[in-house]
XYZ file of C-alpha atoms in Angstrom:
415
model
C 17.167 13.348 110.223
C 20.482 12.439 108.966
C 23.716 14.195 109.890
C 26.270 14.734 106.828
C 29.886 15.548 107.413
C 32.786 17.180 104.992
C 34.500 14.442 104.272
C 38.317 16.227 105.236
C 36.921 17.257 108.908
C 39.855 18.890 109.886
C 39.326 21.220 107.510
C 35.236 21.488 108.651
C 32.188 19.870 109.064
C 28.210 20.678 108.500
C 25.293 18.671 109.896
C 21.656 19.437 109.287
C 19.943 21.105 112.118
C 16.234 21.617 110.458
C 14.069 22.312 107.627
C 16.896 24.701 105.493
C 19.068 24.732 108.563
C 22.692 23.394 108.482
C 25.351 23.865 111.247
C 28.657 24.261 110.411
C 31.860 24.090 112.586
C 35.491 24.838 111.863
C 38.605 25.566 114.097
C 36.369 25.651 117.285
C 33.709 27.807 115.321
C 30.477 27.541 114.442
C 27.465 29.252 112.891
C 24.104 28.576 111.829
C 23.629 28.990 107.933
C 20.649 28.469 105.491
C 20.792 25.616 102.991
C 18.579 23.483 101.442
C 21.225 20.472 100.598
C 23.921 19.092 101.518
C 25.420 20.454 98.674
C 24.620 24.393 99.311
C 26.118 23.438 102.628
C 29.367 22.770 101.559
C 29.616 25.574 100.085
C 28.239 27.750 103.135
C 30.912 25.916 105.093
C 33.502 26.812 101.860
C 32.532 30.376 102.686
C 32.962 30.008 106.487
C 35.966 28.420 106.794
C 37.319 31.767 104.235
C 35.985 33.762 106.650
C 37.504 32.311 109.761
C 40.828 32.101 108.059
C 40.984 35.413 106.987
C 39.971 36.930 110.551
C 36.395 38.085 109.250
C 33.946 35.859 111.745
C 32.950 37.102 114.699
C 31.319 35.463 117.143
C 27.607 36.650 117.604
C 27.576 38.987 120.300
C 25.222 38.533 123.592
C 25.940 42.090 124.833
C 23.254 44.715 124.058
C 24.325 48.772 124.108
C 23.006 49.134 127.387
C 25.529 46.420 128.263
C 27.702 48.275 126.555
C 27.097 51.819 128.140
C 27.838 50.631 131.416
C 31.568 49.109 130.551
C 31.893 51.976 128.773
C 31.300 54.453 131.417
C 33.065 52.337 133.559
C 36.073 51.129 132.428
C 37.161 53.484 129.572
C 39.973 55.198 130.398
C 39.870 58.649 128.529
C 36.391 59.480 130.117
C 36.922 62.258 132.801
C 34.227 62.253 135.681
C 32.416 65.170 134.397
C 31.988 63.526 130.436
C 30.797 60.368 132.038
C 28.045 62.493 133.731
C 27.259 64.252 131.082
C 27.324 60.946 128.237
C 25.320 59.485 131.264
C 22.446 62.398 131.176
C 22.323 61.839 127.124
C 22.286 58.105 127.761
C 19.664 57.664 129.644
C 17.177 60.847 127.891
C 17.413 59.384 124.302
C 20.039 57.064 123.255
C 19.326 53.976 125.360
C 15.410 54.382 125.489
C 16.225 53.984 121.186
C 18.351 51.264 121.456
C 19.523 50.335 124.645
C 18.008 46.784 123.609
C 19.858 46.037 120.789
C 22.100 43.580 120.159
C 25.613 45.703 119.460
C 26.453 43.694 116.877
C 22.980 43.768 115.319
C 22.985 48.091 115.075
C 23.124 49.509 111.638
C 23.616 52.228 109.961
C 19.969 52.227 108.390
C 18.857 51.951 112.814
C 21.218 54.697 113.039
C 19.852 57.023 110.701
C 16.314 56.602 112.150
C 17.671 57.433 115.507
C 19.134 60.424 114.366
C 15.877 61.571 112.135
C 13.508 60.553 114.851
C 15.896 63.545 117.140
C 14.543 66.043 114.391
C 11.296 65.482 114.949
C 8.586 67.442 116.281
C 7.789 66.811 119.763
C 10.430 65.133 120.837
C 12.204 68.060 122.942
C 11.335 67.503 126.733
C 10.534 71.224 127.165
C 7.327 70.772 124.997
C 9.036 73.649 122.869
C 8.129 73.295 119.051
C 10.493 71.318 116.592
C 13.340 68.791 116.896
C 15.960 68.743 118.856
C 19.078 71.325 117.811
C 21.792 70.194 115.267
C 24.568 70.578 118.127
C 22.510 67.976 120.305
C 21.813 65.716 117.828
C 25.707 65.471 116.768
C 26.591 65.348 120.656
C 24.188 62.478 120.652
C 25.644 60.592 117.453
C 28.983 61.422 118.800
C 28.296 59.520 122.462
C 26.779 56.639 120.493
C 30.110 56.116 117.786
C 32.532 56.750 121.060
C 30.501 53.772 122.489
C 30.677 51.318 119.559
C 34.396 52.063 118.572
C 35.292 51.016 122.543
C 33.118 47.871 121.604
C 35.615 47.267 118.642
C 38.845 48.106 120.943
C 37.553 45.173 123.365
C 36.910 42.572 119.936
C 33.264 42.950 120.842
C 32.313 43.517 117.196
C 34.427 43.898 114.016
C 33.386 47.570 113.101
C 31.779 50.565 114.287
C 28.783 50.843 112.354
C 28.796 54.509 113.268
C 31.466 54.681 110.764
C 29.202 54.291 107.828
C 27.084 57.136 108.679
C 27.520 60.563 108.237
C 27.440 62.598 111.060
C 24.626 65.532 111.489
C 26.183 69.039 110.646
C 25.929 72.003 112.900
C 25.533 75.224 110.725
C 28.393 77.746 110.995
C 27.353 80.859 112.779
C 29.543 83.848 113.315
C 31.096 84.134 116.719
C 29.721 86.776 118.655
C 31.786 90.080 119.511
C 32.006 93.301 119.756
C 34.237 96.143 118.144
C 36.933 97.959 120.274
C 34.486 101.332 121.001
C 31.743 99.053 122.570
C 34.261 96.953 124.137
C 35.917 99.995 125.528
C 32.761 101.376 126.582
C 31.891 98.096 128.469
C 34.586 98.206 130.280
C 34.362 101.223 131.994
C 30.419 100.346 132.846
C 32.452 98.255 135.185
C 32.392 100.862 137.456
C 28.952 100.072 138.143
C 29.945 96.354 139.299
C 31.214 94.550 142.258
C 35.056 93.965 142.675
C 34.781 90.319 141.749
C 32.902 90.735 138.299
C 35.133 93.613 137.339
C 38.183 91.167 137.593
C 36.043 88.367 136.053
C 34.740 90.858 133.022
C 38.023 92.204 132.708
C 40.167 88.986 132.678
C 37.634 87.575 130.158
C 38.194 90.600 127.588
C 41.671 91.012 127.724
C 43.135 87.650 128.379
C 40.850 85.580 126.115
C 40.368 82.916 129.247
C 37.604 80.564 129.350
C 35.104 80.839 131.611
C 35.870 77.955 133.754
C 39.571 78.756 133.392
C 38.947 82.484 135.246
C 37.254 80.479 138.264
C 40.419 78.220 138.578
C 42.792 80.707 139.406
C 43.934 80.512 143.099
C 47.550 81.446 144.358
C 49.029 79.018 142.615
C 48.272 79.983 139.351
C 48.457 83.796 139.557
C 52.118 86.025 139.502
C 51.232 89.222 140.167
C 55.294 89.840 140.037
C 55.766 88.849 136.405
C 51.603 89.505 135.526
C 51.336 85.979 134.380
C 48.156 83.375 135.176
C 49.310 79.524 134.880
C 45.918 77.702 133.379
C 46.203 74.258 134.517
C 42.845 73.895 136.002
C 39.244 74.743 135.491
C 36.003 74.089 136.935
C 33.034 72.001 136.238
C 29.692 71.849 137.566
C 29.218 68.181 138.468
C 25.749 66.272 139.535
C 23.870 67.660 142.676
C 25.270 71.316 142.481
C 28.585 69.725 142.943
C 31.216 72.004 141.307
C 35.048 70.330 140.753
C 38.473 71.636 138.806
C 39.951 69.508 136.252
C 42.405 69.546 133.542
C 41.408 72.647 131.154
C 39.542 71.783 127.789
C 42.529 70.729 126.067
C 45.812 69.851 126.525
C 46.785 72.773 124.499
C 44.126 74.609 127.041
C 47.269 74.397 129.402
C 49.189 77.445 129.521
C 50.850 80.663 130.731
C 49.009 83.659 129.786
C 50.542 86.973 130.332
C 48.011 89.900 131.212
C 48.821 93.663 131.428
C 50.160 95.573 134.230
C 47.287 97.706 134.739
C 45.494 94.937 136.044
C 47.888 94.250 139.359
C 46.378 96.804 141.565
C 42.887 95.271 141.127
C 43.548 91.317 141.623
C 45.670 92.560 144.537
C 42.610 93.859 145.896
C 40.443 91.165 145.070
C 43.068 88.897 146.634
C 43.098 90.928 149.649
C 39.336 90.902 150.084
C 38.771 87.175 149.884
C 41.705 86.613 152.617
C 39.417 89.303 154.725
C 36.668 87.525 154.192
C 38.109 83.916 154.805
C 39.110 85.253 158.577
C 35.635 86.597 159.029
C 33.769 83.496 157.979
C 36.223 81.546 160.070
C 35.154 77.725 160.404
C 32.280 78.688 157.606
C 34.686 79.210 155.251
C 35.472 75.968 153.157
C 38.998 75.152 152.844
C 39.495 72.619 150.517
C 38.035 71.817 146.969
C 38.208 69.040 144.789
C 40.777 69.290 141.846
C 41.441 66.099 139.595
C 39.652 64.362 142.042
C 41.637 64.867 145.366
C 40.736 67.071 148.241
C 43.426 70.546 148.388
C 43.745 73.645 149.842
C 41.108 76.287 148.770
C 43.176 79.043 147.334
C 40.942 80.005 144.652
C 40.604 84.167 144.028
C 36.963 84.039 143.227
C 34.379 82.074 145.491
C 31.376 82.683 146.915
C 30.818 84.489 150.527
C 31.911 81.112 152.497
C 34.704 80.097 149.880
C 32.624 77.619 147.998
C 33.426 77.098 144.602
C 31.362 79.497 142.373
C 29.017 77.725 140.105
C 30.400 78.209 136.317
C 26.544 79.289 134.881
C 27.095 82.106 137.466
C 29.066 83.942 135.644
C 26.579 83.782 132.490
C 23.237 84.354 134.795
C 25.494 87.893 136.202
C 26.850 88.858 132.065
C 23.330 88.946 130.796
C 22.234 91.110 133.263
C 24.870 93.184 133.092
C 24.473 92.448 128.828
C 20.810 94.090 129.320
C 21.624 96.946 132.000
C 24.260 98.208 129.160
C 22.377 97.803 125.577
C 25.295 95.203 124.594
C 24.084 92.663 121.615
C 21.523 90.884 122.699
C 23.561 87.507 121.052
C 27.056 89.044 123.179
C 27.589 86.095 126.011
C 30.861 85.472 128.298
C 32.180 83.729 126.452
C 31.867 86.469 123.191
C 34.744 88.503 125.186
C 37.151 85.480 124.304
C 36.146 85.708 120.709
C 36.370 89.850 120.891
C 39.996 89.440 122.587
C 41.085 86.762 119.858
C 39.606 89.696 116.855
C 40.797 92.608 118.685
C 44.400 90.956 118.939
C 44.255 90.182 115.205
C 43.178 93.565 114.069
C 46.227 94.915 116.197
C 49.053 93.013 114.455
C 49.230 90.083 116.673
C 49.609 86.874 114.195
C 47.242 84.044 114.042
C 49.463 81.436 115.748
C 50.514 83.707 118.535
C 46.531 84.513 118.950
C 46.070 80.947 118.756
C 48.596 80.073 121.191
C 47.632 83.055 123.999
C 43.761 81.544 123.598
C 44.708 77.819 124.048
C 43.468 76.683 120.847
C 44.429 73.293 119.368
C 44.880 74.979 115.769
C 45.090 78.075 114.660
C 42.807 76.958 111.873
C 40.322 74.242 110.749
C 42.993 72.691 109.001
C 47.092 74.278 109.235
C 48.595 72.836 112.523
C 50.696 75.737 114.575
C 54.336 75.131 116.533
C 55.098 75.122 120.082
C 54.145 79.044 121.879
C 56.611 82.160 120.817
C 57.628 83.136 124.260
C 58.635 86.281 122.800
C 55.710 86.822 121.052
C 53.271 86.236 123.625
C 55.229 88.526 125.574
C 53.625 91.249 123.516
C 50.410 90.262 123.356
C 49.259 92.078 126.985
C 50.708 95.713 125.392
C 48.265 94.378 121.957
C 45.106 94.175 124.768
C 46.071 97.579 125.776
C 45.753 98.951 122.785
C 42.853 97.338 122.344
C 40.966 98.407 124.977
C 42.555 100.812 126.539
C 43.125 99.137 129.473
C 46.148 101.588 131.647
C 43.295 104.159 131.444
C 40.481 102.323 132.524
C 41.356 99.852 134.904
C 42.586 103.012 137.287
C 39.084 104.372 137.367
C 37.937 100.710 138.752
C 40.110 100.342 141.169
C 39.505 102.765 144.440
C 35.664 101.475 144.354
C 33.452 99.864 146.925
C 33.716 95.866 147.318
C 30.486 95.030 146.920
C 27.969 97.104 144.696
C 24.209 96.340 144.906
C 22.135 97.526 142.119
C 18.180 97.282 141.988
C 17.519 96.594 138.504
C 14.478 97.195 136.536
C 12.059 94.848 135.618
C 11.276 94.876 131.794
C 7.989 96.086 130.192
C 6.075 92.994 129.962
């Protein structure tokens, strides 16, 4: 078979490789391209050398997404140990067992799509519960998968996320959860009924508009019972193997001072007072240190479990819907529905939106209006605003002088 060359080889060259097949080579390039002539080869090589120039060719690329996944979980840098677990569980369950064989520079939109579509389908939840998987898994799926192809295009492994040609799956709105002041009010004082630790939790939850994993993180360190201010710059996790760990809070908006009322002194104190009682009796049972942005410190945490292990954060939601059920709150009313009943109540009682937004650690105050640094002043108020609320410098007082621990024997429901 003869071999023809441009003519100008600096500028190129082709040579027949088969039936139709021509190579063609420029600046150290090459690239296999159909052609039936030596003349339709030219211009294939016209074409390449355009492409070249103009920064458009990319070599083909050897490394498949499951390549990929593991330099991504590895070396990215914005990955926290607790996402990389958690992109690791989705990784392995669905989006690798799709296309963990691919070529990354071979995935396209149209694979994509049927990816995503094959997530709605019946039978492919791993519970054997009817339908497809839920919108907000499906998006947390797509989401892993375009984080994963844009680091390919950061390291020049392809030209463009393909990810970026797809529209993403939309979660339906639903209204937040809450409750009105009377219930809320009401809830409170069923309080009474509860152990010291999950009236502080319960209460710090409603009135300070804290996170759930941002309540477990306070220790000494973060709480001033002198100026009745908690410093959120921590919050735990629940890591592989029961492990749980603190790390930075949600956001980096998530860190902040949040003032709480008065009325609620008397009972940390005594919370605070219990778990240093209960650290001397559990003496070398007790565990001093826990794991916060991955280095070993002192344990000075103010809610733990009898030995001063970290509480597990789906604790908190296993104890509210108990306590949800033993009170006849909404069935739909979770933990986390006292953040969004302290970020209503606050609104209804003249706090504004940016102040609200600031006190709950929110990145905007809105889907779409950007809010300025935190009104010191302003936030100032906001603890009297949770007092009116829900009337807290009445009811805390009645939850105060109560036993530490309260056991309850609660009813089984009708089957």
């Amino acid at each position: 078979m003869s071999e023809t060359k441009k003519p100008r080889s600096a500028a190129g060259s082709y040579r027949a490789r088969g039936k139709d097949t021509y190579e063609v080579r420029y600046k150290g390039e090459s690239t296999t391209v159909k052609a039936k002539n030596d003349q339709e080869a030219a211009r294939e090589l016209a074409k390449f050398i355009t492409r070249v120039d103009e920064g458009k060719y990319k070599r083909p690329a050897k490394m498949t997404l499951q390549d990929l996944s593991i330099r991504f979980l590895r070396d990215n840098p914005d990955l926290s140990e607790p996402t990389r677990e958690n992109y690791k569980i989705h990784l392995d369950k669905r989006i690798l067992l799709a296309l963990g064989h691919k070529k990354i520079d071979k995935i396209t939109p149209a694979n994509i799509y049927d990816f995503l579509n094959n997530l709605k389908e019946d039978g492919i939840r791993a519970d054997g519960k009817p339908g497809g998987l839920s919108p907000a898994t499906i998006q947390k799926n797509f989401h892993i998968l375009s984080s994963m192809l844009a680091f390919a295009v950061e390291m020049g492994e392809i030209k463009e996320n393909p990810c970026d040609r797809v529209k993403p799956p939309k979660i339906p709105k639903r209204k937040k959860a809450s409750i009105d002041k009377d219930p809320a009010r009401e809830m409170l004082r069923a309080l009474a009924n509860e152990s010291l630790k999950w009236r502080c939790i319960t209460l710090l939850g409603a009135s300070t508009g804290e996170r759930r994993g941002e309540v477990l993180g306070i220790g000494d360190k973060t709480l001033d019972l002198v100026n009745c201010v908690i410093y959120v710059d921590r919050a735990s996790r629940h890591m592989k193997g029961a492990r749980v760990v603190f790390d930075n809070p949600k956001t980096e908006t998530s860190k902040r001072a949040i003032p709480f009322h008065p009325s609620l002194v008397p009972l940390l104190q005594a919370q605070i007072d219990y778990r240093n009682k209960q650290r001397d009796k559990c003496g070398d049972k007790w565990h001093n240190q826990i794991e916060v942005n991955g280095e070993m410190v002192y344990n000075d945490l103010l809610f733990t479990q009898w030995n001063g292990k970290p509480m597990h954060p789906n604790s908190v939601d296993t104890w509210f819907s108990k306590f949800r059920e033993d009170n006849n709150l909404p069935e739909n009313l979770t933990f986390h529905g006292l953040r969004h009943t302290n970020i209503t109540q606050l609104l209804k009682h003249g706090v504004d939106v940016g102040t609200a937004a600031d006190n709950a650690g929110h990145a905007k105050k809105s889907t779409t209006l950007d809010y300025d640094d935190p009104d010191i002043e302003a936030l100032r108020q906001v603890p009297e605003k949770a007092n009116e609320a829900f009337d807290l410098e009445n009811i805390v007082p009645d939850l105060i002088n109560l036993p530490i621990n309260i056991y309850r024997k609660r009813e089984k429901k009708a089957q």
